Amino acid sequence: MPVSIKTIGVAACASGCPQNALAPAEKYFKDRGIAVKTGACVYQNTRFLSAPDTMRARELNDFYKDDSVDAVFAARGGYGSARMLDLIDYDAVKSHPKLFVGLSDTTAVQNAFLAKTGVESLTGCVLYRR
């Protein structure tokens, strides 16, 4: 069954990105008629993380609760996804299943989604790679 994606959310589950690093990815999606919502943590950098665990988890949870978002892409890998696993709202993930695409450090999130909710994800591209 084809999936229609009109809006993606970009979450920073791990490390943050340099300012404007996602501009090429955003242009790619926008040129194809797909709107992009960039999370507040994406361009933050708190040492080796984009933001504190609670903020990164809230960003991810908010994208799952937002019915206008059809898919969630990890901004990048790095480190820190596993630190927020106990802060993810798995009920929201299960009741609002959507495509999650990530790589590297986000494997922890992807495995947790599958184990706790049965929601599958894709290991694919991240939108920024250093």
XYZ file of N, CA, C and O in Angstrom:
520
model
N 0.842 -1.167 0.000
C 0.000 0.000 0.000
C 0.895 1.241 0.000
O 1.737 1.397 0.863
N 0.731 2.158 -0.948
C 1.546 3.370 -0.990
C 1.245 4.265 0.208
O 0.122 4.333 0.685
N 2.243 4.943 0.672
C 2.099 5.866 1.788
C 2.209 7.279 1.246
O 3.140 7.588 0.505
N 1.276 8.112 1.613
C 1.307 9.502 1.191
C 1.907 10.333 2.313
O 1.367 10.385 3.411
N 3.035 10.953 2.035
C 3.694 11.786 3.036
C 3.602 13.234 2.576
O 4.139 13.606 1.535
N 2.906 14.033 3.382
C 2.748 15.450 3.071
C 3.614 16.321 3.962
O 4.000 17.414 3.578
N 3.904 15.820 5.175
C 4.706 16.585 6.130
C 5.613 15.639 6.897
O 5.162 14.589 7.364
N 6.885 16.016 7.021
C 7.792 15.249 7.863
C 8.224 16.120 9.043
O 8.280 17.346 8.945
N 8.501 15.448 10.138
C 9.095 16.094 11.294
C 10.553 15.674 11.370
O 10.880 14.515 11.120
N 11.424 16.599 11.692
C 12.841 16.296 11.834
C 13.190 16.430 13.311
O 13.082 17.521 13.885
N 13.591 15.318 13.910
C 13.886 15.279 15.343
C 15.369 15.041 15.582
O 16.022 14.335 14.817
N 15.866 15.615 16.642
C 17.261 15.406 17.049
C 17.259 14.482 18.258
O 17.227 14.933 19.393
N 17.252 13.185 17.995
C 17.242 12.190 19.068
C 18.605 12.061 19.736
O 18.714 11.530 20.827
N 19.629 12.515 19.059
C 21.002 12.344 19.545
C 21.726 13.685 19.493
O 21.381 14.610 20.207
N 22.706 13.792 18.620
C 23.498 15.017 18.499
C 22.764 16.067 17.683
O 21.872 15.753 16.901
N 23.173 17.321 17.872
C 22.598 18.420 17.119
C 23.354 18.665 15.826
O 24.376 18.039 15.551
N 22.848 19.585 15.043
C 23.439 19.927 13.748
C 23.962 21.356 13.776
O 23.420 22.200 14.478
N 24.963 21.626 12.955
C 25.372 23.022 12.781
C 24.211 23.830 12.178
O 23.373 23.280 11.456
N 24.183 25.102 12.474
C 23.116 25.971 11.964
C 22.990 25.847 10.449
O 23.995 25.858 9.736
N 21.775 25.672 9.966
C 21.427 25.585 8.537
C 21.969 24.341 7.830
O 21.902 24.254 6.613
N 22.478 23.371 8.566
C 23.017 22.155 7.950
C 21.951 21.337 7.220
O 22.269 20.573 6.320
N 20.701 21.503 7.607
C 19.635 20.718 6.985
C 19.000 21.414 5.782
O 18.066 20.883 5.190
N 19.502 22.564 5.419
C 18.917 23.313 4.296
C 18.828 22.469 3.016
O 17.781 22.476 2.351
N 19.873 21.715 2.634
C 19.745 20.905 1.417
C 18.650 19.834 1.532
O 17.904 19.605 0.574
N 18.540 19.196 2.685
C 17.506 18.175 2.873
C 16.118 18.805 2.857
O 15.183 18.273 2.249
N 15.973 19.938 3.522
C 14.685 20.633 3.529
C 14.283 21.025 2.109
O 13.124 20.868 1.725
N 15.234 21.529 1.334
C 14.951 21.901 -0.059
C 14.519 20.677 -0.864
O 13.571 20.740 -1.659
N 15.201 19.556 -0.657
C 14.859 18.315 -1.361
C 13.388 17.966 -1.131
O 12.650 17.674 -2.083
N 12.972 17.974 0.123
C 11.585 17.607 0.430
C 10.611 18.663 -0.081
O 9.591 18.335 -0.689
N 10.922 19.919 0.138
C 10.016 20.986 -0.283
C 9.848 21.011 -1.791
O 8.751 21.270 -2.294
N 10.915 20.712 -2.536
C 10.819 20.645 -3.993
C 9.884 19.536 -4.459
O 9.428 19.545 -5.608
N 9.612 18.597 -3.597
C 8.720 17.480 -3.918
C 7.342 17.641 -3.271
O 6.559 16.709 -3.208
N 7.088 18.835 -2.761
C 5.779 19.119 -2.182
C 5.581 18.607 -0.769
O 4.440 18.513 -0.312
N 6.658 18.293 -0.094
C 6.574 17.777 1.272
C 7.018 18.874 2.237
O 8.128 19.400 2.133
N 6.144 19.219 3.168
C 6.466 20.229 4.167
C 7.400 19.631 5.219
O 7.359 18.432 5.494
N 8.226 20.477 5.800
C 9.195 20.040 6.805
C 8.996 20.847 8.081
O 8.993 22.082 8.046
N 8.814 20.129 9.186
C 8.769 20.748 10.511
C 10.053 20.347 11.229
O 10.276 19.165 11.475
N 10.872 21.318 11.532
C 12.149 21.043 12.193
C 11.984 21.251 13.687
O 11.520 22.313 14.126
N 12.349 20.237 14.466
C 12.231 20.313 15.909
C 13.151 21.359 16.509
O 14.187 21.712 15.937
N 12.770 21.836 17.677
C 13.521 22.900 18.357
C 14.917 22.452 18.781
O 15.804 23.286 18.947
N 15.143 21.160 18.949
C 16.441 20.662 19.416
C 17.463 20.489 18.296
O 18.659 20.352 18.561
N 17.021 20.486 17.075
C 17.878 20.124 15.938
C 19.141 20.972 15.860
O 20.228 20.460 15.624
N 19.008 22.275 16.059
C 20.170 23.160 15.926
C 20.769 23.550 17.272
O 21.545 24.488 17.358
N 20.419 22.816 18.311
C 21.018 23.059 19.617
C 22.205 22.115 19.797
O 22.266 21.050 19.177
N 23.104 22.489 20.640
C 24.240 21.634 20.972
C 24.592 21.819 22.438
O 25.040 22.892 22.838
N 24.314 20.785 23.211
C 24.645 20.754 24.625
C 25.713 19.682 24.791
O 25.390 18.496 24.878
N 26.958 20.112 24.747
C 28.100 19.206 24.717
C 27.972 18.290 23.510
O 27.964 18.750 22.392
N 27.802 16.992 23.714
C 27.725 16.038 22.601
C 26.292 15.699 22.218
O 26.060 14.899 21.330
N 25.318 16.291 22.888
C 23.903 16.060 22.607
C 23.296 17.313 21.978
O 23.825 18.411 22.138
N 22.168 17.143 21.328
C 21.484 18.328 20.823
C 20.895 19.130 21.974
O 20.951 20.356 21.972
N 20.330 18.445 22.949
C 19.656 19.090 24.072
C 19.544 18.055 25.194
O 19.823 16.870 24.988
N 19.104 18.478 26.384
C 18.913 17.513 27.467
C 17.928 16.401 27.067
O 17.056 16.601 26.208
N 18.054 15.264 27.711
C 17.235 14.086 27.391
C 15.743 14.404 27.372
O 15.025 13.977 26.466
N 15.262 15.141 28.377
C 13.827 15.428 28.462
C 13.342 16.247 27.269
O 12.241 16.012 26.764
N 14.154 17.177 26.817
C 13.758 18.012 25.669
C 13.743 17.206 24.372
O 12.831 17.360 23.541
N 14.748 16.346 24.184
C 14.794 15.529 22.964
C 13.633 14.558 22.932
O 13.007 14.344 21.881
N 13.306 13.977 24.070
C 12.169 13.050 24.127
C 10.855 13.786 23.881
O 9.982 13.285 23.156
N 10.718 14.982 24.449
C 9.500 15.766 24.235
C 9.336 16.101 22.755
O 8.233 16.021 22.199
N 10.439 16.455 22.098
C 10.388 16.757 20.672
C 9.865 15.555 19.878
O 8.967 15.683 19.050
N 10.416 14.383 20.145
C 9.974 13.167 19.453
C 8.514 12.858 19.780
O 7.718 12.572 18.883
N 8.156 12.929 21.057
C 6.769 12.666 21.465
C 5.799 13.622 20.786
O 4.725 13.210 20.330
N 6.171 14.895 20.714
C 5.288 15.886 20.087
C 5.059 15.580 18.610
O 3.941 15.748 18.107
N 6.089 15.113 17.909
C 5.901 14.753 16.504
C 4.939 13.569 16.364
O 4.150 13.515 15.420
N 4.983 12.623 17.292
C 4.057 11.492 17.219
C 2.633 11.896 17.562
O 1.678 11.324 17.039
N 2.462 12.878 18.400
C 1.124 13.348 18.763
C 0.545 14.301 17.730
O -0.652 14.556 17.724
N 1.378 14.834 16.863
C 0.966 15.804 15.849
C 0.428 15.062 14.622
O 1.191 14.494 13.836
N -0.885 15.098 14.452
C -1.508 14.364 13.343
C -1.179 14.951 11.975
O -1.421 14.309 10.956
N -0.620 16.157 11.928
C -0.239 16.722 10.635
C 1.103 16.186 10.148
O 1.453 16.362 8.989
N 1.846 15.519 11.025
C 3.148 14.942 10.666
C 2.936 13.488 10.251
O 2.376 12.693 11.005
N 3.401 13.144 9.051
C 3.211 11.806 8.506
C 4.406 10.884 8.731
O 4.271 9.670 8.677
N 5.582 11.466 8.909
C 6.806 10.682 9.088
C 7.780 11.517 9.928
O 7.711 12.738 9.935
N 8.665 10.806 10.620
C 9.681 11.463 11.435
C 11.050 10.976 10.966
O 11.284 9.774 10.873
N 11.917 11.919 10.654
C 13.289 11.616 10.263
C 14.231 12.072 11.360
O 14.042 13.153 11.932
N 15.243 11.270 11.636
C 16.291 11.695 12.547
C 17.175 12.707 11.833
O 17.567 12.492 10.687
N 17.481 13.786 12.523
C 18.351 14.791 11.926
C 19.730 14.208 11.674
O 20.336 14.440 10.641
N 20.221 13.429 12.630
C 21.533 12.793 12.509
C 21.664 11.725 13.587
O 20.799 11.555 14.417
N 22.765 11.001 13.530
C 23.077 10.034 14.572
C 23.900 10.721 15.643
O 23.607 11.842 16.023
N 24.916 10.046 16.101
C 25.768 10.630 17.134
C 25.719 9.813 18.395
O 26.073 8.643 18.405
N 25.188 10.413 19.452
C 25.080 9.729 20.730
C 23.908 10.320 21.503
O 23.648 11.515 21.424
N 23.226 9.476 22.257
C 22.221 9.964 23.186
C 20.832 9.380 23.061
O 20.022 9.525 23.968
N 20.516 8.716 21.965
C 19.159 8.195 21.789
C 18.758 7.237 22.908
O 17.630 7.313 23.411
N 19.637 6.369 23.296
C 19.311 5.385 24.339
C 19.028 6.049 25.680
O 18.288 5.505 26.502
N 19.570 7.229 25.903
C 19.379 7.928 27.173
C 17.945 8.407 27.363
O 17.537 8.715 28.486
N 17.174 8.482 26.304
C 15.808 9.003 26.428
C 14.729 7.929 26.268
O 13.545 8.243 26.271
N 15.127 6.665 26.190
C 14.148 5.600 25.935
C 13.043 5.542 26.985
O 11.892 5.278 26.658
N 13.379 5.784 28.243
C 12.351 5.726 29.290
C 11.483 6.983 29.323
O 10.532 7.066 30.101
N 11.766 7.952 28.466
C 10.994 9.197 28.409
C 10.074 9.262 27.191
O 9.312 10.212 27.039
N 10.148 8.262 26.338
C 9.304 8.236 25.138
C 7.886 7.821 25.521
O 7.684 6.912 26.323
N 6.909 8.473 24.945
C 5.496 8.152 25.158
C 5.115 7.055 24.155
O 4.671 7.336 23.044
N 5.300 5.814 24.569
C 5.041 4.686 23.667
C 3.565 4.537 23.332
O 3.223 4.029 22.265
N 2.681 5.018 24.210
C 1.255 5.000 23.882
C 0.969 5.923 22.702
O 0.167 5.592 21.828
N 1.640 7.073 22.669
C 1.460 7.994 21.535
C 2.006 7.386 20.246
O 1.388 7.507 19.186
N 3.139 6.713 20.341
C 3.726 6.065 19.160
C 2.772 4.990 18.632
O 2.531 4.894 17.425
N 2.212 4.214 19.548
C 1.318 3.125 19.132
C -0.016 3.655 18.589
O -0.548 3.118 17.619
N -0.539 4.715 19.195
C -1.841 5.214 18.759
C -1.739 6.140 17.543
O -2.752 6.419 16.899
N -0.532 6.631 17.241
C -0.313 7.486 16.077
C 0.872 6.942 15.280
O 1.871 7.634 15.091
N 0.806 5.699 14.815
C 1.971 5.126 14.124
C 2.293 5.900 12.856
O 1.400 6.321 12.126
N 3.561 6.131 12.677
C 4.030 6.802 11.461
C 5.434 6.337 11.169
O 6.108 5.778 12.035
N 5.852 6.563 9.982
C 7.177 6.154 9.551
C 8.245 6.891 10.353
O 8.183 8.110 10.502
N 9.211 6.155 10.883
C 10.390 6.741 11.514
C 11.593 6.269 10.712
O 11.730 5.073 10.443
N 12.448 7.212 10.316
C 13.640 6.889 9.543
C 14.853 7.408 10.296
O 14.912 8.588 10.655
N 15.786 6.512 10.559
C 16.995 6.911 11.264
C 18.123 5.949 10.968
O 17.962 4.964 10.244
N 19.259 6.244 11.546
C 20.462 5.454 11.306
C 21.390 5.631 12.489
O 21.337 6.639 13.185
N 22.229 4.661 12.707
C 23.280 4.756 13.707
C 22.677 4.768 15.109
O 22.004 3.829 15.495
N 22.875 5.842 15.841
C 22.456 5.906 17.240
C 20.954 5.744 17.426
O 20.506 5.281 18.466
N 20.162 6.093 16.429
C 18.711 5.994 16.579
C 18.204 4.548 16.526
O 17.020 4.311 16.742
N 19.080 3.611 16.286
C 18.685 2.196 16.307
C 18.061 1.840 17.649
O 17.136 1.024 17.710
N 18.517 2.448 18.718
C 17.934 2.198 20.041
C 16.454 2.578 20.059
O 15.616 1.830 20.579
N 16.128 3.718 19.480
C 14.736 4.165 19.407
C 13.934 3.223 18.521
O 12.818 2.805 18.870
N 14.494 2.870 17.377
C 13.792 1.981 16.451
C 13.501 0.630 17.094
O 12.393 0.093 16.952
N 14.461 0.071 17.788
C 14.247 -1.217 18.458
C 13.228 -1.094 19.587
O 12.417 -2.002 19.789
N 13.243 0.008 20.309
C 12.265 0.220 21.377
C 10.857 0.348 20.806
O 9.903 -0.202 21.363
N 10.712 1.074 19.693
C 9.400 1.186 19.053
C 8.850 -0.197 18.712
O 7.694 -0.502 18.997
N 9.680 -1.026 18.107
C 9.229 -2.352 17.703
C 8.899 -3.214 18.921
O 7.840 -3.841 18.974
N 9.768 -3.218 19.911
C 9.568 -4.067 21.089
C 8.363 -3.640 21.928
O 7.616 -4.481 22.418
N 8.159 -2.348 22.090
C 7.120 -1.859 22.997
C 5.786 -1.561 22.319
O 4.760 -1.485 22.995
N 5.802 -1.363 20.986
C 4.568 -0.970 20.313
C 4.241 -1.812 19.086
O 3.123 -1.751 18.584
N 5.212 -2.521 18.563
C 5.017 -3.254 17.316
C 5.137 -2.360 16.092
O 4.976 -2.825 14.962
N 5.426 -1.065 16.277
C 5.555 -0.128 15.162
C 6.935 -0.296 14.542
O 7.952 -0.207 15.221
N 6.938 -0.551 13.249
C 8.192 -0.746 12.522
C 8.748 0.585 12.056
O 8.026 1.585 11.962
N 10.034 0.582 11.754
C 10.702 1.791 11.285
C 11.656 1.408 10.161
O 11.784 0.237 9.821
N 12.324 2.406 9.619
C 13.296 2.153 8.558
C 14.681 2.615 8.984
O 14.838 3.701 9.525
N 15.641 1.769 8.742
C 17.027 2.199 8.847
C 17.363 2.772 7.488
O 17.302 2.086 6.481
N 17.639 4.043 7.464
C 17.849 4.710 6.188
C 18.757 5.899 6.370
O 19.667 5.876 7.192
N 18.441 6.937 5.695
C 19.305 8.116 5.756
C 18.983 8.970 6.976
O 17.868 8.967 7.478
N 19.980 9.645 7.455
C 19.770 10.759 8.359
C 19.964 12.004 7.500
O 20.557 11.942 6.434
N 19.443 13.117 7.946
C 19.441 14.285 7.071
C 20.725 15.096 7.126
O 20.972 15.925 6.267
N 21.556 14.833 8.122
C 22.864 15.486 8.198
C 23.881 14.451 8.644
O 23.653 13.709 9.585
N 24.976 14.408 7.943
C 26.058 13.501 8.314
C 27.341 14.293 8.263
O 27.681 14.886 7.240
N 28.017 14.294 9.345
C 29.244 15.065 9.473
C 30.394 14.428 8.778
O 30.567 13.313 8.588
